[in-house]
mmCIF file with all atom_site columns, C-alpha atoms in Angstrom:
data_model
loop_
_atom_site.group_PDB
_atom_site.id
_atom_site.type_symbol
_atom_site.label_atom_id
_atom_site.label_alt_id
_atom_site.label_comp_id
_atom_site.label_asym_id
_atom_site.label_entity_id
_atom_site.label_seq_id
_atom_site.pdbx_PDB_ins_code
_atom_site.Cartn_x
_atom_site.Cartn_y
_atom_site.Cartn_z
_atom_site.occupancy
_atom_site.B_iso_or_equiv
_atom_site.pdbx_formal_charge
_atom_site.auth_seq_id
_atom_site.auth_comp_id
_atom_site.auth_asym_id
_atom_site.auth_atom_id
_atom_site.pdbx_PDB_model_num
ATOM 1   C CA . MET A 1 1   ? 127.460 145.215 257.870 1.00 42.00 ? 1   MET A CA 1
ATOM 2   C CA . VAL A 1 2   ? 127.407 148.921 257.141 1.00 42.00 ? 2   VAL A CA 1
ATOM 3   C CA . GLU A 1 3   ? 124.315 150.925 257.993 1.00 48.00 ? 3   GLU A CA 1
ATOM 4   C CA . GLY A 1 4   ? 122.955 153.954 256.139 1.00 52.00 ? 4   GLY A CA 1
ATOM 5   C CA . VAL A 1 5   ? 120.990 152.971 253.053 1.00 52.00 ? 5   VAL A CA 1
ATOM 6   C CA . PHE A 1 6   ? 120.575 149.431 254.377 1.00 53.00 ? 6   PHE A CA 1
ATOM 7   C CA . SER A 1 7   ? 118.440 150.781 257.204 1.00 52.00 ? 7   SER A CA 1
ATOM 8   C CA . ARG A 1 8   ? 116.148 152.559 254.760 1.00 51.00 ? 8   ARG A CA 1
ATOM 9   C CA . SER A 1 9   ? 113.336 151.184 252.656 1.00 52.00 ? 9   SER A CA 1
ATOM 10  C CA . GLY A 1 10  ? 112.943 151.698 248.954 1.00 49.00 ? 10  GLY A CA 1
ATOM 11  C CA . LYS A 1 11  ? 109.537 152.027 247.334 1.00 53.00 ? 11  LYS A CA 1
ATOM 12  C CA . GLY A 1 12  ? 109.673 148.536 245.883 1.00 55.00 ? 12  GLY A CA 1
ATOM 13  C CA . SER A 1 13  ? 109.151 145.123 247.425 1.00 82.00 ? 13  SER A CA 1
ATOM 14  C CA . ILE A 1 14  ? 112.812 144.348 248.164 1.00 91.00 ? 14  ILE A CA 1
ATOM 15  C CA . ARG A 1 15  ? 114.545 145.735 251.236 1.00 91.00 ? 15  ARG A CA 1
ATOM 16  C CA . PRO A 1 16  ? 118.133 146.935 250.714 1.00 92.00 ? 16  PRO A CA 1
ATOM 17  C CA . ILE A 1 17  ? 119.338 144.769 253.610 1.00 92.00 ? 17  ILE A CA 1
ATOM 18  C CA . GLU A 1 18  ? 118.185 141.682 251.687 1.00 94.00 ? 18  GLU A CA 1
ATOM 19  C CA . LEU A 1 19  ? 120.543 142.559 248.851 1.00 96.00 ? 19  LEU A CA 1
ATOM 20  C CA . GLY A 1 20  ? 123.413 143.086 251.290 1.00 95.00 ? 20  GLY A CA 1
ATOM 21  C CA . ARG A 1 21  ? 122.883 139.743 252.995 1.00 95.00 ? 21  ARG A CA 1
ATOM 22  C CA . ARG A 1 22  ? 122.665 137.939 249.672 1.00 97.00 ? 22  ARG A CA 1
ATOM 23  C CA . LEU A 1 23  ? 125.863 139.594 248.440 1.00 97.00 ? 23  LEU A CA 1
ATOM 24  C CA . VAL A 1 24  ? 128.003 138.471 251.386 1.00 96.00 ? 24  VAL A CA 1
ATOM 25  C CA . ARG A 1 25  ? 126.529 134.963 251.131 1.00 97.00 ? 25  ARG A CA 1
ATOM 26  C CA . GLU A 1 26  ? 127.506 134.930 247.459 1.00 97.00 ? 26  GLU A CA 1
ATOM 27  C CA . MET A 1 27  ? 131.079 135.706 248.498 1.00 97.00 ? 27  MET A CA 1
ATOM 28  C CA . ASP A 1 28  ? 131.094 132.883 251.054 1.00 97.00 ? 28  ASP A CA 1
ATOM 29  C CA . ASP A 1 29  ? 129.553 130.390 248.628 1.00 97.00 ? 29  ASP A CA 1
ATOM 30  C CA . HIS A 1 30  ? 132.020 131.126 245.818 1.00 96.00 ? 30  HIS A CA 1
ATOM 31  C CA . ARG A 1 31  ? 135.301 131.577 247.636 1.00 95.00 ? 31  ARG A CA 1
ATOM 32  C CA . SER A 1 32  ? 138.350 129.828 246.231 1.00 93.00 ? 32  SER A CA 1
ATOM 33  C CA . VAL A 1 33  ? 142.098 129.588 246.867 1.00 91.00 ? 33  VAL A CA 1
ATOM 34  C CA . ASP A 1 34  ? 144.665 131.042 244.489 1.00 83.00 ? 34  ASP A CA 1
ATOM 35  C CA . VAL A 1 35  ? 148.220 129.877 243.788 1.00 82.00 ? 35  VAL A CA 1
ATOM 36  C CA . LYS A 1 36  ? 149.506 131.997 246.681 1.00 77.00 ? 36  LYS A CA 1
ATOM 37  C CA . GLY A 1 37  ? 147.167 130.286 249.117 1.00 85.00 ? 37  GLY A CA 1
ATOM 38  C CA . ARG A 1 38  ? 144.943 133.344 249.497 1.00 82.00 ? 38  ARG A CA 1
ATOM 39  C CA . ARG A 1 39  ? 141.185 132.970 249.760 1.00 88.00 ? 39  ARG A CA 1
ATOM 40  C CA . ILE A 1 40  ? 139.756 134.866 246.813 1.00 90.00 ? 40  ILE A CA 1
ATOM 41  C CA . VAL A 1 41  ? 136.117 135.786 246.260 1.00 93.00 ? 41  VAL A CA 1
ATOM 42  C CA . PRO A 1 42  ? 133.995 137.370 243.530 1.00 94.00 ? 42  PRO A CA 1
ATOM 43  C CA . ASN A 1 43  ? 134.453 141.098 243.049 1.00 91.00 ? 43  ASN A CA 1
ATOM 44  C CA . GLN A 1 44  ? 131.755 141.783 240.442 1.00 92.00 ? 44  GLN A CA 1
ATOM 45  C CA . PHE A 1 45  ? 128.088 141.425 241.328 1.00 96.00 ? 45  PHE A CA 1
ATOM 46  C CA . GLU A 1 46  ? 124.947 141.889 239.244 1.00 96.00 ? 46  GLU A CA 1
ATOM 47  C CA . PHE A 1 47  ? 121.521 141.945 240.881 1.00 97.00 ? 47  PHE A CA 1
ATOM 48  C CA . HIS A 1 48  ? 118.647 141.139 238.531 1.00 96.00 ? 48  HIS A CA 1
ATOM 49  C CA . ILE A 1 49  ? 115.426 142.720 239.777 1.00 95.00 ? 49  ILE A CA 1
ATOM 50  C CA . SER A 1 50  ? 111.967 143.449 238.455 1.00 95.00 ? 50  SER A CA 1
ATOM 51  C CA . PRO A 1 51  ? 111.103 146.759 236.735 1.00 94.00 ? 51  PRO A CA 1
ATOM 52  C CA . HIS A 1 52  ? 108.841 147.558 239.702 1.00 93.00 ? 52  HIS A CA 1
ATOM 53  C CA . ASP A 1 53  ? 111.649 147.139 242.216 1.00 93.00 ? 53  ASP A CA 1
ATOM 54  C CA . HIS A 1 54  ? 114.132 149.008 240.032 1.00 93.00 ? 54  HIS A CA 1
ATOM 55  C CA . ILE A 1 55  ? 111.789 152.020 239.973 1.00 92.00 ? 55  ILE A CA 1
ATOM 56  C CA . GLY A 1 56  ? 111.426 151.681 243.739 1.00 90.00 ? 56  GLY A CA 1
ATOM 57  C CA . PHE A 1 57  ? 115.187 152.036 244.185 1.00 91.00 ? 57  PHE A CA 1
ATOM 58  C CA . ALA A 1 58  ? 115.467 154.974 241.775 1.00 87.00 ? 58  ALA A CA 1
ATOM 59  C CA . ASP A 1 59  ? 116.018 157.643 244.441 1.00 88.00 ? 59  ASP A CA 1
ATOM 60  C CA . ILE A 1 60  ? 118.635 155.653 246.385 1.00 90.00 ? 60  ILE A CA 1
ATOM 61  C CA . GLU A 1 61  ? 120.251 153.523 243.659 1.00 91.00 ? 61  GLU A CA 1
ATOM 62  C CA . GLU A 1 62  ? 123.603 155.320 243.590 1.00 87.00 ? 62  GLU A CA 1
ATOM 63  C CA . ALA A 1 63  ? 123.946 155.266 247.384 1.00 89.00 ? 63  ALA A CA 1
ATOM 64  C CA . LEU A 1 64  ? 122.753 151.658 247.531 1.00 92.00 ? 64  LEU A CA 1
ATOM 65  C CA . VAL A 1 65  ? 125.308 150.463 244.987 1.00 91.00 ? 65  VAL A CA 1
ATOM 66  C CA . THR A 1 66  ? 128.039 152.291 246.914 1.00 87.00 ? 66  THR A CA 1
ATOM 67  C CA . GLU A 1 67  ? 127.028 150.703 250.233 1.00 90.00 ? 67  GLU A CA 1
ATOM 68  C CA . LEU A 1 68  ? 126.758 147.247 248.698 1.00 94.00 ? 68  LEU A CA 1
ATOM 69  C CA . GLY A 1 69  ? 130.340 147.650 247.513 1.00 89.00 ? 69  GLY A CA 1
ATOM 70  C CA . GLU A 1 70  ? 131.334 148.736 251.023 1.00 86.00 ? 70  GLU A CA 1
ATOM 71  C CA . ALA A 1 71  ? 129.571 145.705 252.482 1.00 91.00 ? 71  ALA A CA 1
ATOM 72  C CA . ALA A 1 72  ? 131.626 143.450 250.193 1.00 91.00 ? 72  ALA A CA 1
ATOM 73  C CA . ARG A 1 73  ? 134.894 145.133 251.213 1.00 86.00 ? 73  ARG A CA 1
ATOM 74  C CA . GLU A 1 74  ? 134.000 145.029 254.913 1.00 87.00 ? 74  GLU A CA 1
ATOM 75  C CA . HIS A 1 75  ? 133.094 141.328 254.742 1.00 92.00 ? 75  HIS A CA 1
ATOM 76  C CA . ALA A 1 76  ? 136.346 140.597 252.903 1.00 89.00 ? 76  ALA A CA 1
ATOM 77  C CA . ARG A 1 77  ? 138.355 142.353 255.621 1.00 83.00 ? 77  ARG A CA 1
ATOM 78  C CA . GLU A 1 78  ? 136.540 140.476 258.371 1.00 88.00 ? 78  GLU A CA 1
ATOM 79  C CA . GLU A 1 79  ? 136.987 137.063 256.731 1.00 91.00 ? 79  GLU A CA 1
ATOM 80  C CA . GLY A 1 80  ? 140.478 137.589 255.298 1.00 86.00 ? 80  GLY A CA 1
ATOM 81  C CA . TYR A 1 81  ? 139.249 137.345 251.704 1.00 88.00 ? 81  TYR A CA 1
ATOM 82  C CA . HIS A 1 82  ? 141.047 138.867 248.710 1.00 85.00 ? 82  HIS A CA 1
ATOM 83  C CA . PHE A 1 83  ? 139.679 140.359 245.478 1.00 85.00 ? 83  PHE A CA 1
ATOM 84  C CA . MET A 1 84  ? 141.306 139.895 242.074 1.00 79.00 ? 84  MET A CA 1
ATOM 85  C CA . GLY A 1 85  ? 140.226 143.366 241.002 1.00 76.00 ? 85  GLY A CA 1
ATOM 86  C CA . PRO A 1 86  ? 138.006 146.301 241.973 1.00 78.00 ? 86  PRO A CA 1
ATOM 87  C CA . VAL A 1 87  ? 134.565 145.668 243.443 1.00 85.00 ? 87  VAL A CA 1
ATOM 88  C CA . SER A 1 88  ? 131.699 146.403 241.071 1.00 87.00 ? 88  SER A CA 1
ATOM 89  C CA . VAL A 1 89  ? 127.969 146.228 241.887 1.00 93.00 ? 89  VAL A CA 1
ATOM 90  C CA . SER A 1 90  ? 125.083 146.892 239.518 1.00 94.00 ? 90  SER A CA 1
ATOM 91  C CA . LEU A 1 91  ? 121.295 146.668 239.586 1.00 95.00 ? 91  LEU A CA 1
ATOM 92  C CA . LEU A 1 92  ? 119.877 145.337 236.317 1.00 95.00 ? 92  LEU A CA 1
ATOM 93  C CA . VAL A 1 93  ? 116.267 145.196 235.189 1.00 95.00 ? 93  VAL A CA 1
ATOM 94  C CA . ASP A 1 94  ? 114.959 141.692 234.497 1.00 94.00 ? 94  ASP A CA 1
ATOM 95  C CA . GLU A 1 95  ? 111.568 141.765 232.818 1.00 93.00 ? 95  GLU A CA 1
ATOM 96  C CA . ALA A 1 96  ? 110.974 138.152 233.866 1.00 91.00 ? 96  ALA A CA 1
ATOM 97  C CA . SER A 1 97  ? 111.504 138.849 237.578 1.00 90.00 ? 97  SER A CA 1
ATOM 98  C CA . LYS A 1 98  ? 108.502 139.263 239.846 1.00 92.00 ? 98  LYS A CA 1
ATOM 99  C CA . PRO A 1 99  ? 108.312 142.114 242.369 1.00 91.00 ? 99  PRO A CA 1
ATOM 100 C CA . GLY A 1 100 ? 110.024 141.143 245.590 1.00 91.00 ? 100 GLY A CA 1
ATOM 101 C CA . ARG A 1 101 ? 112.208 138.508 243.919 1.00 93.00 ? 101 ARG A CA 1
ATOM 102 C CA . PHE A 1 102 ? 115.764 138.860 242.658 1.00 95.00 ? 102 PHE A CA 1
ATOM 103 C CA . THR A 1 103 ? 118.769 136.839 241.530 1.00 96.00 ? 103 THR A CA 1
ATOM 104 C CA . ILE A 1 104 ? 122.469 137.585 241.735 1.00 97.00 ? 104 ILE A CA 1
ATOM 105 C CA . ALA A 1 105 ? 125.300 136.735 239.360 1.00 96.00 ? 105 ALA A CA 1
ATOM 106 C CA . SER A 1 106 ? 128.916 137.116 240.450 1.00 96.00 ? 106 SER A CA 1
ATOM 107 C CA . ALA A 1 107 ? 132.346 136.734 238.901 1.00 94.00 ? 107 ALA A CA 1
ATOM 108 C CA . MET A 1 108 ? 136.027 137.043 239.727 1.00 91.00 ? 108 MET A CA 1
ATOM 109 C CA . ARG A 1 109 ? 137.538 139.590 237.371 1.00 84.00 ? 109 ARG A CA 1
ATOM 110 C CA . GLU A 1 110 ? 141.052 140.957 237.246 1.00 74.00 ? 110 GLU A CA 1
ATOM 111 C CA . THR A 1 111 ? 141.405 144.685 236.847 1.00 58.00 ? 111 THR A CA 1
ATOM 112 C CA . GLY A 1 112 ? 141.897 145.873 233.311 1.00 51.00 ? 112 GLY A CA 1
ATOM 113 C CA . GLY A 1 113 ? 142.686 149.440 234.308 1.00 46.00 ? 113 GLY A CA 1
ATOM 114 C CA . GLY A 1 114 ? 146.061 151.044 233.946 1.00 44.00 ? 114 GLY A CA 1
ATOM 115 C CA . VAL A 1 115 ? 147.802 153.733 235.911 1.00 46.00 ? 115 VAL A CA 1
ATOM 116 C CA . GLY A 1 116 ? 145.224 156.136 237.277 1.00 45.00 ? 116 GLY A CA 1
ATOM 117 C CA . ALA A 1 117 ? 142.678 153.374 237.935 1.00 60.00 ? 117 ALA A CA 1
ATOM 118 C CA . GLY A 1 118 ? 142.545 154.107 241.623 1.00 82.00 ? 118 GLY A CA 1
ATOM 119 C CA . ARG A 1 119 ? 141.719 156.737 244.222 1.00 86.00 ? 119 ARG A CA 1
ATOM 120 C CA . LEU A 1 120 ? 142.133 157.532 247.893 1.00 92.00 ? 120 LEU A CA 1
ATOM 121 C CA . VAL A 1 121 ? 139.058 158.110 250.035 1.00 89.00 ? 121 VAL A CA 1
ATOM 122 C CA . MET A 1 122 ? 139.828 160.562 252.829 1.00 93.00 ? 122 MET A CA 1
ATOM 123 C CA . PRO A 1 123 ? 138.072 160.600 256.233 1.00 91.00 ? 123 PRO A CA 1
ATOM 124 C CA . SER A 1 124 ? 136.059 163.601 255.002 1.00 89.00 ? 124 SER A CA 1
ATOM 125 C CA . GLY A 1 125 ? 134.766 161.551 252.066 1.00 84.00 ? 125 GLY A CA 1
ATOM 126 C CA . GLU A 1 126 ? 136.906 163.465 249.566 1.00 87.00 ? 126 GLU A CA 1
ATOM 127 C CA . ARG A 1 127 ? 138.244 161.241 246.775 1.00 84.00 ? 127 ARG A CA 1
ATOM 128 C CA . ILE A 1 128 ? 141.763 161.891 245.500 1.00 89.00 ? 128 ILE A CA 1
ATOM 129 C CA . PRO A 1 129 ? 142.592 160.232 242.143 1.00 86.00 ? 129 PRO A CA 1
ATOM 130 C CA . LEU A 1 130 ? 145.893 158.394 241.851 1.00 87.00 ? 130 LEU A CA 1
ATOM 131 C CA . THR A 1 131 ? 148.023 158.850 238.749 1.00 84.00 ? 131 THR A CA 1
ATOM 132 C CA . SER A 1 132 ? 151.599 158.129 237.738 1.00 83.00 ? 132 SER A CA 1
ATOM 133 C CA . GLN A 1 133 ? 152.700 160.996 239.987 1.00 88.00 ? 133 GLN A CA 1
ATOM 134 C CA . ILE A 1 134 ? 153.991 160.145 243.465 1.00 93.00 ? 134 ILE A CA 1
ATOM 135 C CA . ILE A 1 135 ? 151.802 161.458 246.298 1.00 95.00 ? 135 ILE A CA 1
ATOM 136 C CA . THR A 1 136 ? 153.660 162.192 249.527 1.00 96.00 ? 136 THR A CA 1
ATOM 137 C CA . ILE A 1 137 ? 151.998 161.930 252.940 1.00 97.00 ? 137 ILE A CA 1
ATOM 138 C CA . GLY A 1 138 ? 153.327 163.960 255.869 1.00 96.00 ? 138 GLY A CA 1
ATOM 139 C CA . ARG A 1 139 ? 153.162 166.998 258.136 1.00 96.00 ? 139 ARG A CA 1
ATOM 140 C CA . LEU A 1 140 ? 155.054 169.253 255.723 1.00 95.00 ? 140 LEU A CA 1
ATOM 141 C CA . ALA A 1 141 ? 152.939 171.912 254.044 1.00 93.00 ? 141 ALA A CA 1
ATOM 142 C CA . ASP A 1 142 ? 154.166 170.889 250.584 1.00 93.00 ? 142 ASP A CA 1
ATOM 143 C CA . SER A 1 143 ? 153.069 167.267 251.046 1.00 95.00 ? 143 SER A CA 1
ATOM 144 C CA . GLY A 1 144 ? 150.636 165.905 248.485 1.00 94.00 ? 144 GLY A CA 1
ATOM 145 C CA . ILE A 1 145 ? 148.399 165.045 251.432 1.00 95.00 ? 145 ILE A CA 1
ATOM 146 C CA . GLN A 1 146 ? 149.210 167.021 254.567 1.00 95.00 ? 146 GLN A CA 1
ATOM 147 C CA . ILE A 1 147 ? 148.231 165.457 257.907 1.00 96.00 ? 147 ILE A CA 1
ATOM 148 C CA . ASN A 1 148 ? 148.521 167.650 260.985 1.00 94.00 ? 148 ASN A CA 1
ATOM 149 C CA . ASP A 1 149 ? 149.106 164.908 263.538 1.00 95.00 ? 149 ASP A CA 1
ATOM 150 C CA . ALA A 1 150 ? 152.028 164.707 265.984 1.00 94.00 ? 150 ALA A CA 1
ATOM 151 C CA . ASN A 1 151 ? 152.194 160.952 265.304 1.00 95.00 ? 151 ASN A CA 1
ATOM 152 C CA . VAL A 1 152 ? 152.806 161.572 261.597 1.00 96.00 ? 152 VAL A CA 1
ATOM 153 C CA . SER A 1 153 ? 156.353 162.262 260.404 1.00 96.00 ? 153 SER A CA 1
ATOM 154 C CA . ARG A 1 154 ? 157.282 165.287 258.293 1.00 96.00 ? 154 ARG A CA 1
ATOM 155 C CA . ARG A 1 155 ? 157.747 162.972 255.289 1.00 96.00 ? 155 ARG A CA 1
ATOM 156 C CA . HIS A 1 156 ? 155.876 159.874 256.368 1.00 97.00 ? 156 HIS A CA 1
ATOM 157 C CA . ALA A 1 157 ? 154.996 157.785 253.310 1.00 97.00 ? 157 ALA A CA 1
ATOM 158 C CA . GLU A 1 158 ? 154.311 157.830 249.568 1.00 97.00 ? 158 GLU A CA 1
ATOM 159 C CA . PHE A 1 159 ? 151.713 156.399 247.207 1.00 96.00 ? 159 PHE A CA 1
ATOM 160 C CA . ARG A 1 160 ? 153.394 155.192 244.021 1.00 93.00 ? 160 ARG A CA 1
ATOM 161 C CA . ALA A 1 161 ? 152.178 153.723 240.736 1.00 87.00 ? 161 ALA A CA 1
ATOM 162 C CA . HIS A 1 162 ? 153.671 150.433 239.575 1.00 80.00 ? 162 HIS A CA 1
ATOM 163 C CA . GLY A 1 163 ? 152.521 149.206 236.193 1.00 72.00 ? 163 GLY A CA 1
ATOM 164 C CA . THR A 1 164 ? 148.765 148.711 236.463 1.00 70.00 ? 164 THR A CA 1
ATOM 165 C CA . SER A 1 165 ? 148.667 148.878 240.263 1.00 81.00 ? 165 SER A CA 1
ATOM 166 C CA . PHE A 1 166 ? 149.565 151.103 243.199 1.00 90.00 ? 166 PHE A CA 1
ATOM 167 C CA . ALA A 1 167 ? 151.639 150.728 246.348 1.00 93.00 ? 167 ALA A CA 1
ATOM 168 C CA . ILE A 1 168 ? 152.151 152.449 249.690 1.00 96.00 ? 168 ILE A CA 1
ATOM 169 C CA . VAL A 1 169 ? 155.755 153.066 250.752 1.00 96.00 ? 169 VAL A CA 1
ATOM 170 C CA . ASP A 1 170 ? 156.706 153.912 254.328 1.00 97.00 ? 170 ASP A CA 1
ATOM 171 C CA . LEU A 1 171 ? 159.619 156.374 254.322 1.00 96.00 ? 171 LEU A CA 1
ATOM 172 C CA . GLY A 1 172 ? 161.094 155.245 257.622 1.00 95.00 ? 172 GLY A CA 1
ATOM 173 C CA . SER A 1 173 ? 158.499 157.134 259.653 1.00 96.00 ? 173 SER A CA 1
ATOM 174 C CA . THR A 1 174 ? 158.871 157.256 263.423 1.00 95.00 ? 174 THR A CA 1
ATOM 175 C CA . ASN A 1 175 ? 155.472 155.770 264.287 1.00 95.00 ? 175 ASN A CA 1
ATOM 176 C CA . GLY A 1 176 ? 155.027 153.662 261.185 1.00 96.00 ? 176 GLY A CA 1
ATOM 177 C CA . THR A 1 177 ? 152.367 153.093 258.558 1.00 97.00 ? 177 THR A CA 1
ATOM 178 C CA . LYS A 1 178 ? 149.649 150.461 258.970 1.00 96.00 ? 178 LYS A CA 1
ATOM 179 C CA . LEU A 1 179 ? 147.955 148.512 256.197 1.00 95.00 ? 179 LEU A CA 1
ATOM 180 C CA . ASN A 1 180 ? 144.661 146.991 257.342 1.00 92.00 ? 180 ASN A CA 1
ATOM 181 C CA . GLY A 1 181 ? 145.810 147.383 260.933 1.00 93.00 ? 181 GLY A CA 1
ATOM 182 C CA . ILE A 1 182 ? 149.249 145.790 260.472 1.00 94.00 ? 182 ILE A CA 1
ATOM 183 C CA . ARG A 1 183 ? 152.417 147.877 260.571 1.00 96.00 ? 183 ARG A CA 1
ATOM 184 C CA . ILE A 1 184 ? 154.429 147.633 257.370 1.00 94.00 ? 184 ILE A CA 1
ATOM 185 C CA . GLU A 1 185 ? 158.006 148.308 256.371 1.00 91.00 ? 185 GLU A CA 1
ATOM 186 C CA . GLY A 1 186 ? 159.046 149.544 252.964 1.00 90.00 ? 186 GLY A CA 1
ATOM 187 C CA . GLU A 1 187 ? 156.700 149.060 250.019 1.00 93.00 ? 187 GLU A CA 1
ATOM 188 C CA . HIS A 1 188 ? 153.429 147.131 249.866 1.00 93.00 ? 188 HIS A CA 1
ATOM 189 C CA . GLY A 1 189 ? 150.985 146.723 246.974 1.00 90.00 ? 189 GLY A CA 1
ATOM 190 C CA . LEU A 1 190 ? 147.415 147.893 247.456 1.00 90.00 ? 190 LEU A CA 1
ATOM 191 C CA . SER A 1 191 ? 144.164 146.029 246.840 1.00 84.00 ? 191 SER A CA 1
ATOM 192 C CA . ASP A 1 192 ? 140.675 147.458 246.488 1.00 82.00 ? 192 ASP A CA 1
ATOM 193 C CA . GLY A 1 193 ? 139.270 148.342 249.905 1.00 84.00 ? 193 GLY A CA 1
ATOM 194 C CA . ASP A 1 194 ? 142.594 148.438 251.778 1.00 90.00 ? 194 ASP A CA 1
ATOM 195 C CA . ILE A 1 195 ? 142.768 150.795 254.759 1.00 93.00 ? 195 ILE A CA 1
ATOM 196 C CA . ILE A 1 196 ? 146.047 152.683 255.214 1.00 96.00 ? 196 ILE A CA 1
ATOM 197 C CA . SER A 1 197 ? 146.631 154.371 258.572 1.00 97.00 ? 197 SER A CA 1
ATOM 198 C CA . PHE A 1 198 ? 148.954 157.254 259.403 1.00 97.00 ? 198 PHE A CA 1
ATOM 199 C CA . GLY A 1 199 ? 148.710 158.115 263.095 1.00 94.00 ? 199 GLY A CA 1
ATOM 200 C CA . GLY A 1 200 ? 145.004 158.598 263.731 1.00 94.00 ? 200 GLY A CA 1
ATOM 201 C CA . THR A 1 201 ? 144.130 159.182 260.068 1.00 96.00 ? 201 THR A CA 1
ATOM 202 C CA . HIS A 1 202 ? 142.698 156.298 258.051 1.00 96.00 ? 202 HIS A CA 1
ATOM 203 C CA . ILE A 1 203 ? 142.564 156.427 254.251 1.00 96.00 ? 203 ILE A CA 1
ATOM 204 C CA . ARG A 1 204 ? 140.792 153.859 252.059 1.00 92.00 ? 204 ARG A CA 1
ATOM 205 C CA . PHE A 1 205 ? 142.164 152.787 248.679 1.00 91.00 ? 205 PHE A CA 1
ATOM 206 C CA . GLU A 1 206 ? 139.652 152.091 245.938 1.00 84.00 ? 206 GLU A CA 1
ATOM 207 C CA . ALA A 1 207 ? 140.523 150.558 242.593 1.00 78.00 ? 207 ALA A CA 1
ATOM 208 C CA . SER A 1 208 ? 138.306 151.627 239.717 1.00 61.00 ? 208 SER A CA 1
#
């Protein structure tokens, strides 16, 4: 499980790591199999916490929600799970909850977003929004995303929009493009949390 916020303590009675552990257990407990034989799990999570604990998380809430989403994606990669849509995590105030206690509600939801409902997260943390425009990856200076790596071809790959989703297309590169560690050929659709590798550069796709 990712570190960072999980190793910190909020000012409430609930430790962030408790939320992370409960989230991945929720995925395990509610996994299913779709018509393609893939193991699918919830992608939307709502934590119901007391007003006291919500105030305690006030200064780290944004970072905590982000890391909880990362924990879900990481667990899915490790277990070979698939999401039906983008991962969403929220902390909701429940007046009936007592400090130190929380509940979680999860659901499997398909994405309702259209073209543009996605972004690339670069190694630097920069987020590049995806639109209907093709983004080229390569060593050339006029590439949409230029990667100065001898293992990356001049015109290596492209990110393309297809209907309401996005795909990565290898352009016959010399050293190949990897999707979640597996070399691909041609075009492959992208799912929330996928890691696309070009040489030593790893880019994460996020649906939104």
